[in-house]
Amino acid sequence: MSFLPIADAAFYKLSDIRPEYLTRRGIRLLLLDIDNTLSPYGTEEPTDEIKAWVSDMKNAGIKLFFVSNNHGERPSIFSEKLDIPYIKSAGKPSRRGALAAMERCACSKNETALVGDQSYTDVLCAKRCGITAILVRPIDLKSPHFAVRYFFELPFRIAAKEKHGRCKR
Ligand SMILES: [Mg+2]
């Protein structure tokens, strides 16, 4: 097992991941990062696109579960608005939150994927757990902090095993 933060698949944005992509691979549980994956920082209202995507996933029988490093109220706010259970302060790349979510959903490693926008937290967490790692492009790249981090993650983004849609890096 590799502990390099190289994703199994890269998508441009969360809603580009379609339920059929996951079901074809036997994935029944999708662990979700929130900040800059589901919603940019500073926004607490899911977009209509995200609401439709969540609905599509649920209708296809994919369980969703937030595993967020956020210590504040955002995980509970999005949990309530989208009816998705959550674990906050997960400490990714620690395995703790992801393993707890898998246990609560009674899903095995082979049935679980984690999607997030950061190589060193989200992808590395998935690799350490032995589950499928899916990387998306951060929603907000305007702030210098996010842009610099994205730049340093580029080699790992480019190395992602599968690239889908507009996600060329
Ligand atoms: Mg994030």
XYZ file of C-alpha atoms and ligand atoms in Angstrom:
170
model
C 0.000 0.000 0.000
C 1.340 3.413 -0.967
C 1.220 6.288 1.500
C 2.021 8.834 -1.179
C -0.945 11.206 -1.553
C -1.698 10.132 -5.115
C -5.423 9.929 -5.797
C -7.065 6.990 -7.515
C -9.167 9.443 -9.507
C -9.340 13.200 -10.019
C -12.455 15.157 -10.972
C -12.861 18.847 -11.667
C -15.648 19.284 -9.146
C -17.751 17.234 -6.753
C -20.851 17.059 -8.935
C -18.787 15.604 -11.797
C -18.624 12.365 -9.781
C -21.692 10.465 -10.911
C -23.374 7.705 -8.901
C -22.780 5.189 -11.726
C -19.026 5.795 -11.483
C -19.132 4.690 -7.842
C -21.607 1.817 -8.180
C -19.588 0.341 -11.068
C -16.656 0.134 -8.644
C -18.698 -1.360 -5.803
C -18.584 1.848 -3.743
C -21.576 2.193 -1.374
C -20.221 4.865 0.973
C -18.731 8.203 -0.063
C -16.966 10.147 2.682
C -17.097 13.854 1.932
C -14.832 16.732 2.765
C -16.753 19.995 3.213
C -14.454 23.014 3.034
C -13.568 23.922 -0.530
C -14.898 20.536 -1.757
C -18.643 20.819 -1.117
C -18.719 24.539 -0.436
C -16.227 27.417 -0.373
C -15.261 28.883 2.992
C -17.587 31.647 4.105
C -20.734 30.114 2.589
C -23.168 28.048 4.572
C -25.790 27.475 1.901
C -25.411 24.506 -0.466
C -25.973 25.415 -4.109
C -28.867 23.962 -6.112
C -26.256 21.946 -8.042
C -24.983 20.372 -4.820
C -28.516 19.688 -3.566
C -29.342 17.896 -6.829
C -26.082 15.943 -6.698
C -26.758 14.804 -3.116
C -30.232 13.737 -4.130
C -28.884 11.763 -7.129
C -26.373 9.974 -4.905
C -28.955 9.043 -2.305
C -31.411 7.848 -4.959
C -28.693 5.584 -6.344
C -28.172 4.055 -2.892
C -24.834 5.738 -2.191
C -24.462 6.630 1.483
C -22.896 10.033 2.117
C -21.022 10.976 5.282
C -19.154 14.192 6.076
C -15.670 13.672 7.484
C -14.430 17.195 8.068
C -11.409 18.694 9.773
C -13.467 21.795 10.505
C -13.795 22.492 14.235
C -16.637 24.989 13.911
C -20.325 24.855 13.079
C -20.067 24.238 9.327
C -20.241 20.426 9.544
C -23.449 20.511 11.590
C -24.987 23.226 9.395
C -24.399 21.307 6.159
C -25.389 18.057 7.872
C -28.765 19.512 8.748
C -29.355 21.193 5.398
C -28.467 18.122 3.337
C -29.449 15.380 5.805
C -25.985 13.818 5.819
C -24.359 12.566 9.049
C -21.045 14.124 10.023
C -17.861 13.809 12.005
C -16.108 17.108 12.676
C -12.536 17.754 13.879
C -11.601 14.529 12.066
C -7.910 15.405 11.988
C -7.310 14.035 8.463
C -4.866 12.574 7.480
C -5.614 10.725 10.716
C -7.672 7.616 9.966
C -9.892 8.124 13.013
C -12.867 9.951 11.470
C -12.979 7.908 8.290
C -12.837 4.579 10.140
C -15.569 5.704 12.557
C -17.820 6.678 9.627
C -17.216 3.333 7.917
C -18.083 1.485 11.103
C -21.285 3.491 11.588
C -22.332 2.694 8.007
C -21.175 -0.935 8.209
C -19.160 -0.531 5.011
C -15.858 -2.222 4.250
C -12.733 -0.610 2.800
C -13.598 -1.919 -0.660
C -17.025 -0.302 -0.459
C -15.769 3.128 0.634
C -14.262 6.160 -1.086
C -13.227 9.533 0.288
C -13.402 12.714 -1.766
C -11.669 15.964 -0.924
C -9.694 18.876 -2.338
C -6.388 18.405 -0.534
C -3.668 15.843 -1.187
C -2.005 15.976 2.213
C -5.161 15.637 4.264
C -7.966 14.010 2.228
C -6.034 11.810 -0.193
C -3.470 10.783 2.393
C -6.234 9.862 4.850
C -7.870 7.650 2.212
C -4.551 5.980 1.362
C -3.828 5.293 5.019
C -7.287 3.732 5.411
C -6.894 1.617 2.274
C -9.998 3.135 0.656
C -10.487 4.764 -2.760
C -9.090 8.309 -2.866
C -10.850 10.865 -5.074
C -9.460 14.353 -5.514
C -11.354 17.410 -6.728
C -10.064 20.849 -7.602
C -10.548 23.283 -4.690
C -13.604 25.497 -5.330
C -11.839 28.659 -4.174
C -8.355 29.213 -5.513
C -8.487 32.987 -5.318
C -6.908 33.427 -1.915
C -3.086 33.342 -2.000
C -3.021 30.736 0.756
C -5.084 28.218 -1.246
C -3.262 29.015 -4.472
C 0.168 28.368 -2.921
C -0.979 25.096 -1.389
C -2.508 24.045 -4.708
C 0.803 24.792 -6.447
C 2.732 22.554 -4.061
C 0.181 19.776 -4.522
C 0.360 19.933 -8.309
C 2.843 17.051 -8.749
C 0.470 14.754 -6.844
C -2.537 16.077 -8.756
C -0.814 15.404 -12.052
C 0.046 11.892 -10.819
C -3.601 10.964 -10.115
C -4.265 7.583 -11.693
C -7.456 8.565 -13.541
C -8.423 12.047 -14.641
C -11.991 12.874 -15.544
C -13.646 15.675 -17.441
C -12.012 19.062 -17.234
C -9.590 17.855 -14.590
C -6.292 17.872 -16.405
C -4.318 18.591 -13.257
Mg -11.104 20.769 2.067
